[in-house]
């Protein structure tokens, strides 16, 4: 990098194919084109992303290390080696913003502990785009990741989130493996109180984008197939 001090750049990736012009600012492209070192969640998809937005960049010159949920905590600090040698690093997650519901947060924490500057670049985060478009409480919210797979445990978790939302006036955010989206939506409709609000934000930034907020009793009449489509679910009691 043509800079005095090496930095850790958090580089947002695409939420779907062919959305580069909609969600990636020119400044991000400039940074990406200068970087050689990357820590990524998945090498194949990271290379595909880099090629899509910077086709002139030579793939053979990329220096890529893996940082995913299986990376032992004691190995994370070793990923800082390029920084200590004067080279900046780019972090790429599977989709959206590194460090948000993403193992990249481990490297960010280690960078701070070692005195390196962390620079977040502007770009898509499905969680925050969903919350912003829901109309729910953007000043009090919690992201919970995945709910339990077991049906009984999942319904208990849904009721607990609804109770928390009612007590705090907060928005409660969660996700599901895309092929189980329809089952989760059905459980939300049968478990939540009729006047609790639900937002489903699906295929965010894509031509097939679907974002809908309504109370549960009205959701029973909404027909939208969410199967195998990345979605964010938000409830507010």
Tab-separated table of N, CA and C in Angstrom, residues 45-184:
chain	number	residue	atom	x	y	z
A	45	UNK	N	-14.863	-18.142	-3.049
A	45	UNK	CA	-15.798	-17.030	-3.243
A	45	UNK	C	-15.095	-15.683	-3.146
A	46	UNK	N	-14.033	-15.608	-2.341
A	46	UNK	CA	-13.272	-14.355	-2.242
A	46	UNK	C	-12.593	-14.038	-3.569
A	47	UNK	N	-11.985	-15.046	-4.185
A	47	UNK	CA	-11.340	-14.839	-5.485
A	47	UNK	C	-12.380	-14.457	-6.547
A	48	UNK	N	-13.551	-15.073	-6.471
A	48	UNK	CA	-14.605	-14.756	-7.430
A	48	UNK	C	-15.048	-13.302	-7.277
A	49	UNK	N	-15.174	-12.845	-6.026
A	49	UNK	CA	-15.560	-11.451	-5.767
A	49	UNK	C	-14.500	-10.489	-6.289
A	50	UNK	N	-13.237	-10.766	-5.985
A	50	UNK	CA	-12.156	-9.886	-6.419
A	50	UNK	C	-12.105	-9.816	-7.946
A	51	UNK	N	-12.272	-10.953	-8.590
A	51	UNK	CA	-12.256	-10.978	-10.058
A	51	UNK	C	-13.424	-10.205	-10.649
A	52	UNK	N	-14.582	-10.278	-9.974
A	52	UNK	CA	-15.780	-9.614	-10.483
A	52	UNK	C	-15.656	-8.096	-10.432
A	53	UNK	N	-15.046	-7.570	-9.387
A	53	UNK	CA	-14.992	-6.114	-9.260
A	53	UNK	C	-13.644	-5.527	-9.680
A	54	UNK	N	-12.620	-6.371	-9.785
A	54	UNK	CA	-11.305	-5.889	-10.227
A	54	UNK	C	-10.697	-6.929	-11.165
A	55	UNK	N	-11.267	-7.079	-12.370
A	55	UNK	CA	-10.838	-8.142	-13.285
A	55	UNK	C	-9.382	-8.033	-13.733
A	56	UNK	N	-8.805	-6.830	-13.662
A	56	UNK	CA	-7.421	-6.662	-14.088
A	56	UNK	C	-6.420	-7.124	-13.030
A	57	UNK	N	-6.889	-7.372	-11.825
A	57	UNK	CA	-5.993	-7.795	-10.742
A	57	UNK	C	-5.551	-9.234	-10.973
A	58	UNK	N	-4.261	-9.487	-10.877
A	58	UNK	CA	-3.724	-10.814	-11.149
A	58	UNK	C	-3.989	-11.763	-9.968
A	59	UNK	N	-4.767	-12.793	-10.207
A	59	UNK	CA	-5.117	-13.740	-9.151
A	59	UNK	C	-3.883	-14.448	-8.591
A	60	UNK	N	-2.891	-14.663	-9.436
A	60	UNK	CA	-1.692	-15.382	-9.000
A	60	UNK	C	-0.869	-14.591	-7.985
A	61	UNK	N	-1.096	-13.286	-7.916
A	61	UNK	CA	-0.331	-12.445	-6.998
A	61	UNK	C	-1.030	-12.236	-5.655
A	62	UNK	N	-2.244	-12.751	-5.521
A	62	UNK	CA	-2.972	-12.598	-4.270
A	62	UNK	C	-2.383	-13.513	-3.194
A	63	UNK	N	-2.241	-12.979	-2.016
A	63	UNK	CA	-1.748	-13.756	-0.880
A	63	UNK	C	-2.905	-13.890	0.104
A	64	UNK	N	-3.490	-15.085	0.149
A	64	UNK	CA	-4.748	-15.292	0.862
A	64	UNK	C	-4.579	-16.258	2.035
A	65	UNK	N	-5.076	-15.852	3.188
A	65	UNK	CA	-5.143	-16.713	4.371
A	65	UNK	C	-6.615	-16.908	4.743
A	66	UNK	N	-6.925	-18.065	5.306
A	66	UNK	CA	-8.303	-18.375	5.683
A	66	UNK	C	-8.574	-17.986	7.133
A	67	UNK	N	-9.668	-17.304	7.343
A	67	UNK	CA	-10.147	-16.968	8.682
A	67	UNK	C	-11.629	-17.300	8.713
A	68	UNK	N	-11.960	-18.437	9.315
A	68	UNK	CA	-13.362	-18.839	9.392
A	68	UNK	C	-13.685	-19.312	10.800
A	69	UNK	N	-14.872	-19.876	10.981
A	69	UNK	CA	-15.311	-20.275	12.327
A	69	UNK	C	-14.482	-21.410	12.908
A	70	UNK	N	-13.695	-22.088	12.051
A	70	UNK	CA	-12.855	-23.192	12.528
A	70	UNK	C	-11.428	-22.744	12.863
A	71	UNK	N	-11.096	-21.485	12.599
A	71	UNK	CA	-9.756	-20.987	12.893
A	71	UNK	C	-9.553	-20.889	14.407
A	72	UNK	N	-8.563	-21.615	14.964
A	72	UNK	CA	-8.321	-21.554	16.414
A	72	UNK	C	-7.937	-20.136	16.837
A	73	UNK	N	-8.440	-19.661	17.973
A	73	UNK	CA	-8.128	-18.304	18.434
A	73	UNK	C	-6.627	-18.027	18.493
A	74	UNK	N	-5.835	-19.057	18.867
A	74	UNK	CA	-4.398	-18.842	18.988
A	74	UNK	C	-3.723	-18.642	17.625
A	75	UNK	N	-4.423	-18.989	16.533
A	75	UNK	CA	-3.865	-18.814	15.194
A	75	UNK	C	-4.157	-17.433	14.608
A	76	UNK	N	-5.123	-16.733	15.203
A	76	UNK	CA	-5.555	-15.452	14.633
A	76	UNK	C	-4.430	-14.427	14.639
A	77	UNK	N	-3.695	-14.344	15.733
A	77	UNK	CA	-2.620	-13.352	15.837
A	77	UNK	C	-1.567	-13.536	14.746
A	78	UNK	N	-1.373	-14.786	14.279
A	78	UNK	CA	-0.380	-15.049	13.236
A	78	UNK	C	-0.773	-14.400	11.903
A	79	UNK	N	-2.066	-14.148	11.746
A	79	UNK	CA	-2.537	-13.532	10.506
A	79	UNK	C	-2.125	-12.070	10.396
A	80	UNK	N	-1.611	-11.518	11.496
A	80	UNK	CA	-1.160	-10.126	11.500
A	80	UNK	C	0.250	-9.972	10.934
A	81	UNK	N	0.898	-11.066	10.585
A	81	UNK	CA	2.295	-11.012	10.137
A	81	UNK	C	2.536	-10.005	9.011
A	82	UNK	N	1.682	-9.964	7.961
A	82	UNK	CA	1.920	-8.966	6.907
A	82	UNK	C	1.918	-7.534	7.426
A	83	UNK	N	1.049	-7.242	8.399
A	83	UNK	CA	0.992	-5.900	8.974
A	83	UNK	C	2.318	-5.546	9.639
A	84	UNK	N	2.868	-6.524	10.338
A	84	UNK	CA	4.136	-6.289	11.037
A	84	UNK	C	5.285	-6.124	10.054
A	85	UNK	N	5.074	-6.576	8.815
A	85	UNK	CA	6.073	-6.416	7.764
A	85	UNK	C	5.803	-5.186	6.896
A	86	UNK	N	4.757	-4.423	7.274
A	86	UNK	CA	4.470	-3.179	6.579
A	86	UNK	C	3.425	-3.254	5.488
A	87	UNK	N	2.702	-4.391	5.408
A	87	UNK	CA	1.695	-4.562	4.364
A	87	UNK	C	0.281	-4.466	4.952
A	88	UNK	N	-0.605	-3.740	4.283
A	88	UNK	CA	-2.003	-3.692	4.702
A	88	UNK	C	-2.707	-5.003	4.342
A	89	UNK	N	-3.805	-5.265	5.046
A	89	UNK	CA	-4.583	-6.492	4.864
A	89	UNK	C	-6.034	-6.126	4.588
A	90	UNK	N	-6.670	-6.868	3.699
A	90	UNK	CA	-8.104	-6.736	3.480
A	90	UNK	C	-8.823	-7.952	4.037
A	91	UNK	N	-9.899	-7.735	4.766
A	91	UNK	CA	-10.719	-8.834	5.276
A	91	UNK	C	-11.983	-8.933	4.435
A	92	UNK	N	-12.273	-10.139	3.956
A	92	UNK	CA	-13.469	-10.404	3.158
A	92	UNK	C	-14.287	-11.493	3.832
A	93	UNK	N	-15.581	-11.257	4.004
A	93	UNK	CA	-16.468	-12.286	4.543
A	93	UNK	C	-17.232	-12.915	3.380
A	94	UNK	N	-18.095	-13.864	3.696
A	94	UNK	CA	-18.845	-14.548	2.650
A	94	UNK	C	-19.861	-13.635	1.978
A	95	UNK	N	-20.477	-12.755	2.755
A	95	UNK	CA	-21.446	-11.822	2.189
A	95	UNK	C	-21.611	-10.645	3.129
A	96	UNK	N	-21.561	-9.448	2.565
A	96	UNK	CA	-21.808	-8.270	3.385
A	96	UNK	C	-20.576	-7.751	4.106
A	97	UNK	N	-20.775	-7.253	5.318
A	97	UNK	CA	-19.745	-6.536	6.047
A	97	UNK	C	-18.918	-7.441	6.952
A	98	UNK	N	-17.586	-7.480	6.769
A	98	UNK	CA	-16.743	-8.260	7.677
A	98	UNK	C	-16.888	-7.781	9.118
A	99	UNK	N	-16.858	-8.709	10.047
A	99	UNK	CA	-16.938	-8.358	11.459
A	99	UNK	C	-18.344	-8.303	12.017
A	100	UNK	N	-19.363	-8.293	11.148
A	100	UNK	CA	-20.756	-8.313	11.597
A	100	UNK	C	-21.299	-9.720	11.361
A	101	UNK	N	-21.542	-10.455	12.454
A	101	UNK	CA	-21.938	-11.862	12.350
A	101	UNK	C	-20.938	-12.612	11.473
A	102	UNK	N	-19.653	-12.415	11.774
A	102	UNK	CA	-18.594	-12.876	10.872
A	102	UNK	C	-17.319	-13.106	11.681
A	103	UNK	N	-16.558	-14.178	11.382
A	103	UNK	CA	-15.327	-14.459	12.137
A	103	UNK	C	-14.243	-13.415	11.971
A	104	UNK	N	-14.391	-12.517	10.987
A	104	UNK	CA	-13.414	-11.452	10.813
A	104	UNK	C	-13.252	-10.583	12.047
A	105	UNK	N	-14.259	-10.600	12.925
A	105	UNK	CA	-14.186	-9.804	14.161
A	105	UNK	C	-12.991	-10.218	15.018
A	106	UNK	N	-12.592	-11.485	14.942
A	106	UNK	CA	-11.455	-11.964	15.731
A	106	UNK	C	-10.158	-11.277	15.310
A	107	UNK	N	-9.983	-11.116	14.000
A	107	UNK	CA	-8.779	-10.460	13.502
A	107	UNK	C	-8.818	-8.965	13.789
A	108	UNK	N	-9.996	-8.377	13.715
A	108	UNK	CA	-10.143	-6.954	14.038
A	108	UNK	C	-9.743	-6.708	15.491
A	109	UNK	N	-10.215	-7.578	16.384
A	109	UNK	CA	-9.865	-7.448	17.803
A	109	UNK	C	-8.363	-7.564	18.006
A	110	UNK	N	-7.754	-8.532	17.343
A	110	UNK	CA	-6.313	-8.733	17.472
A	110	UNK	C	-5.540	-7.544	16.910
A	111	UNK	N	-6.033	-6.967	15.809
A	111	UNK	CA	-5.380	-5.791	15.226
A	111	UNK	C	-5.377	-4.623	16.207
A	112	UNK	N	-6.512	-4.409	16.876
A	112	UNK	CA	-6.580	-3.333	17.873
A	112	UNK	C	-5.602	-3.595	19.016
A	113	UNK	N	-5.558	-4.840	19.460
A	113	UNK	CA	-4.683	-5.191	20.579
A	113	UNK	C	-3.210	-4.978	20.239
A	114	UNK	N	-2.904	-5.057	18.938
A	114	UNK	CA	-1.515	-4.883	18.512
A	114	UNK	C	-1.223	-3.490	17.945
A	115	UNK	N	-2.195	-2.600	18.088
A	115	UNK	CA	-1.959	-1.211	17.728
A	115	UNK	C	-2.089	-0.868	16.254
A	116	UNK	N	-2.747	-1.722	15.473
A	116	UNK	CA	-2.927	-1.437	14.052
A	116	UNK	C	-4.270	-0.756	13.798
A	117	UNK	N	-4.281	0.143	12.838
A	117	UNK	CA	-5.497	0.883	12.504
A	117	UNK	C	-6.456	-0.006	11.712
A	118	UNK	N	-7.745	0.073	12.049
A	118	UNK	CA	-8.791	-0.682	11.357
A	118	UNK	C	-9.672	0.305	10.594
A	119	UNK	N	-9.867	0.042	9.299
A	119	UNK	CA	-10.622	0.964	8.445
A	119	UNK	C	-11.829	0.232	7.842
A	120	UNK	N	-13.049	0.548	8.294
A	120	UNK	CA	-14.237	-0.057	7.688
A	120	UNK	C	-14.629	0.692	6.419
A	121	UNK	N	-14.804	-0.027	5.328
A	121	UNK	CA	-15.236	0.583	4.074
A	121	UNK	C	-16.758	0.515	3.955
A	122	UNK	N	-17.306	1.459	3.223
A	122	UNK	CA	-18.754	1.527	3.041
A	122	UNK	C	-19.211	0.403	2.113
A	123	UNK	N	-20.330	-0.229	2.467
A	123	UNK	CA	-20.870	-1.291	1.619
A	123	UNK	C	-22.037	-1.983	2.292
A	124	UNK	N	-22.587	-3.014	1.651
A	124	UNK	CA	-23.822	-3.622	2.131
A	124	UNK	C	-23.654	-4.504	3.361
A	125	UNK	N	-24.562	-4.353	4.306
A	125	UNK	CA	-24.728	-5.270	5.438
A	125	UNK	C	-26.194	-5.648	5.470
A	126	UNK	N	-26.495	-6.912	5.201
A	126	UNK	CA	-27.897	-7.328	5.125
A	126	UNK	C	-28.639	-7.073	6.427
A	127	UNK	N	-27.948	-7.225	7.551
A	127	UNK	CA	-28.593	-7.030	8.859
A	127	UNK	C	-29.055	-5.583	9.010
A	128	UNK	N	-28.162	-4.640	8.725
A	128	UNK	CA	-28.510	-3.233	8.923
A	128	UNK	C	-29.440	-2.708	7.835
A	129	UNK	N	-29.302	-3.213	6.611
A	129	UNK	CA	-30.236	-2.810	5.561
A	129	UNK	C	-31.649	-3.295	5.888
A	130	UNK	N	-31.746	-4.505	6.427
A	130	UNK	CA	-33.057	-5.041	6.813
A	130	UNK	C	-33.660	-4.216	7.940
A	131	UNK	N	-32.870	-3.926	8.959
A	131	UNK	CA	-33.375	-3.142	10.089
A	131	UNK	C	-33.812	-1.759	9.640
A	132	UNK	N	-32.991	-1.102	8.819
A	132	UNK	CA	-33.323	0.247	8.356
A	132	UNK	C	-34.625	0.273	7.570
A	133	UNK	N	-34.899	-0.801	6.824
A	133	UNK	CA	-36.093	-0.832	5.972
A	133	UNK	C	-37.309	-1.428	6.663
A	134	UNK	N	-37.153	-1.854	7.918
A	134	UNK	CA	-38.261	-2.517	8.629
A	134	UNK	C	-39.248	-1.539	9.247
A	135	UNK	N	-38.757	-0.353	9.630
A	135	UNK	CA	-39.601	0.568	10.375
A	135	UNK	C	-39.631	0.262	11.862
A	136	UNK	N	-38.787	-0.676	12.297
A	136	UNK	CA	-38.744	-1.064	13.704
A	136	UNK	C	-37.720	-0.205	14.456
A	137	UNK	N	-37.532	-0.488	15.741
A	137	UNK	CA	-36.701	0.347	16.601
A	137	UNK	C	-35.216	0.223	16.243
A	138	UNK	N	-34.685	1.244	15.607
A	138	UNK	CA	-33.284	1.254	15.223
A	138	UNK	C	-32.360	1.738	16.323
A	139	UNK	N	-32.926	2.061	17.499
A	139	UNK	CA	-32.101	2.505	18.620
A	139	UNK	C	-31.957	1.434	19.687
A	140	UNK	N	-32.744	0.373	19.584
A	140	UNK	CA	-32.632	-0.750	20.520
A	140	UNK	C	-32.911	-2.025	19.754
A	141	UNK	N	-31.872	-2.784	19.474
A	141	UNK	CA	-32.036	-4.014	18.687
A	141	UNK	C	-30.942	-5.009	19.054
A	142	UNK	N	-31.226	-6.281	18.785
A	142	UNK	CA	-30.261	-7.347	19.058
A	142	UNK	C	-30.280	-8.336	17.896
A	143	UNK	N	-29.092	-8.733	17.447
A	143	UNK	CA	-28.986	-9.775	16.426
A	143	UNK	C	-28.656	-11.100	17.117
A	144	UNK	N	-29.451	-12.131	16.842
A	144	UNK	CA	-29.324	-13.404	17.561
A	144	UNK	C	-28.722	-14.524	16.719
A	145	UNK	N	-28.428	-14.283	15.459
A	145	UNK	CA	-27.924	-15.365	14.625
A	145	UNK	C	-29.027	-16.354	14.295
A	146	UNK	N	-28.720	-17.635	14.427
A	146	UNK	CA	-29.687	-18.681	14.092
A	146	UNK	C	-30.490	-19.105	15.323
A	147	UNK	N	-31.760	-19.394	15.120
A	147	UNK	CA	-32.592	-19.961	16.172
A	147	UNK	C	-32.401	-21.479	16.185
A	148	UNK	N	-32.821	-22.166	17.269
A	148	UNK	CA	-32.653	-23.623	17.344
A	148	UNK	C	-33.352	-24.351	16.192
A	149	UNK	N	-32.786	-25.481	15.794
A	149	UNK	CA	-33.384	-26.280	14.717
A	149	UNK	C	-34.579	-27.079	15.228
A	150	UNK	N	-34.456	-27.628	16.454
A	150	UNK	CA	-35.552	-28.401	17.032
A	150	UNK	C	-36.813	-27.543	17.108
A	151	UNK	N	-37.943	-28.075	16.636
A	151	UNK	CA	-39.177	-27.294	16.511
A	151	UNK	C	-39.640	-26.735	17.854
A	152	UNK	N	-39.637	-27.565	18.881
A	152	UNK	CA	-40.097	-27.099	20.201
A	152	UNK	C	-39.158	-26.026	20.748
A	153	UNK	N	-37.860	-26.266	20.641
A	153	UNK	CA	-36.893	-25.276	21.123
A	153	UNK	C	-36.991	-23.976	20.326
A	154	UNK	N	-37.234	-24.101	19.026
A	154	UNK	CA	-37.349	-22.911	18.186
A	154	UNK	C	-38.560	-22.077	18.589
A	155	UNK	N	-39.686	-22.732	18.831
A	155	UNK	CA	-40.888	-21.992	19.231
A	155	UNK	C	-40.694	-21.330	20.596
A	156	UNK	N	-39.993	-22.004	21.501
A	156	UNK	CA	-39.696	-21.390	22.801
A	156	UNK	C	-38.802	-20.165	22.619
A	157	UNK	N	-37.833	-20.283	21.721
A	157	UNK	CA	-36.941	-19.150	21.459
A	157	UNK	C	-37.711	-17.978	20.868
A	158	UNK	N	-38.643	-18.266	19.979
A	158	UNK	CA	-39.466	-17.217	19.361
A	158	UNK	C	-40.281	-16.479	20.422
A	159	UNK	N	-40.890	-17.230	21.330
A	159	UNK	CA	-41.687	-16.601	22.401
A	159	UNK	C	-40.798	-15.769	23.323
A	160	UNK	N	-39.596	-16.276	23.605
A	160	UNK	CA	-38.667	-15.521	24.460
A	160	UNK	C	-38.247	-14.212	23.798
A	161	UNK	N	-38.007	-14.256	22.492
A	161	UNK	CA	-37.647	-13.027	21.777
A	161	UNK	C	-38.810	-12.040	21.778
A	162	UNK	N	-40.008	-12.562	21.606
A	162	UNK	CA	-41.187	-11.695	21.629
A	162	UNK	C	-41.340	-11.037	22.996
A	163	UNK	N	-41.131	-11.798	24.058
A	163	UNK	CA	-41.232	-11.239	25.416
A	163	UNK	C	-40.161	-10.186	25.656
A	164	UNK	N	-38.939	-10.464	25.185
A	164	UNK	CA	-37.859	-9.479	25.335
A	164	UNK	C	-38.197	-8.192	24.585
A	165	UNK	N	-38.725	-8.338	23.383
A	165	UNK	CA	-39.085	-7.176	22.584
A	165	UNK	C	-40.173	-6.355	23.266
A	166	UNK	N	-41.135	-7.048	23.849
A	166	UNK	CA	-42.235	-6.362	24.531
A	166	UNK	C	-41.720	-5.585	25.742
A	167	UNK	N	-40.800	-6.188	26.491
A	167	UNK	CA	-40.268	-5.545	27.689
A	167	UNK	C	-39.399	-4.337	27.357
A	168	UNK	N	-38.586	-4.468	26.307
A	168	UNK	CA	-37.596	-3.433	25.993
A	168	UNK	C	-38.015	-2.504	24.861
A	169	UNK	N	-39.080	-2.860	24.147
A	169	UNK	CA	-39.463	-2.085	22.969
A	169	UNK	C	-38.448	-2.224	21.848
A	170	UNK	N	-37.757	-3.354	21.822
A	170	UNK	CA	-36.626	-3.543	20.916
A	170	UNK	C	-36.981	-4.369	19.690
A	171	UNK	N	-36.141	-4.253	18.685
A	171	UNK	CA	-36.237	-5.101	17.496
A	171	UNK	C	-35.326	-6.305	17.696
A	172	UNK	N	-35.851	-7.501	17.444
A	172	UNK	CA	-35.093	-8.731	17.625
A	172	UNK	C	-34.855	-9.359	16.250
A	173	UNK	N	-33.573	-9.504	15.886
A	173	UNK	CA	-33.180	-9.875	14.524
A	173	UNK	C	-32.559	-11.269	14.518
A	174	UNK	N	-32.884	-12.080	13.500
A	174	UNK	CA	-32.304	-13.410	13.396
A	174	UNK	C	-32.356	-13.883	11.951
A	175	UNK	N	-31.672	-14.995	11.688
A	175	UNK	CA	-31.601	-15.543	10.336
A	175	UNK	C	-31.864	-17.044	10.378
A	176	UNK	N	-31.946	-17.633	9.205
A	176	UNK	CA	-32.139	-19.076	9.088
A	176	UNK	C	-31.399	-19.567	7.849
A	177	UNK	N	-31.028	-20.837	7.857
A	177	UNK	CA	-30.489	-21.448	6.646
A	177	UNK	C	-31.554	-21.324	5.561
A	178	UNK	N	-31.216	-20.786	4.378
A	178	UNK	CA	-32.238	-20.455	3.378
A	178	UNK	C	-33.236	-21.550	3.043
A	179	UNK	N	-32.820	-22.813	3.046
A	179	UNK	CA	-33.790	-23.856	2.675
A	179	UNK	C	-34.794	-24.145	3.790
A	180	UNK	N	-34.591	-23.539	4.979
A	180	UNK	CA	-35.562	-23.699	6.068
A	180	UNK	C	-36.371	-22.428	6.313
A	181	UNK	N	-36.235	-21.433	5.434
A	181	UNK	CA	-36.927	-20.154	5.636
A	181	UNK	C	-38.438	-20.306	5.748
A	182	UNK	N	-39.038	-21.076	4.860
A	182	UNK	CA	-40.500	-21.208	4.859
A	182	UNK	C	-41.004	-21.847	6.142
A	183	UNK	N	-40.253	-22.818	6.669
A	183	UNK	CA	-40.647	-23.459	7.928
A	183	UNK	C	-40.551	-22.460	9.077
A	184	UNK	N	-39.513	-21.650	9.079
A	184	UNK	CA	-39.379	-20.649	10.131
A	184	UNK	C	-40.514	-19.639	10.047
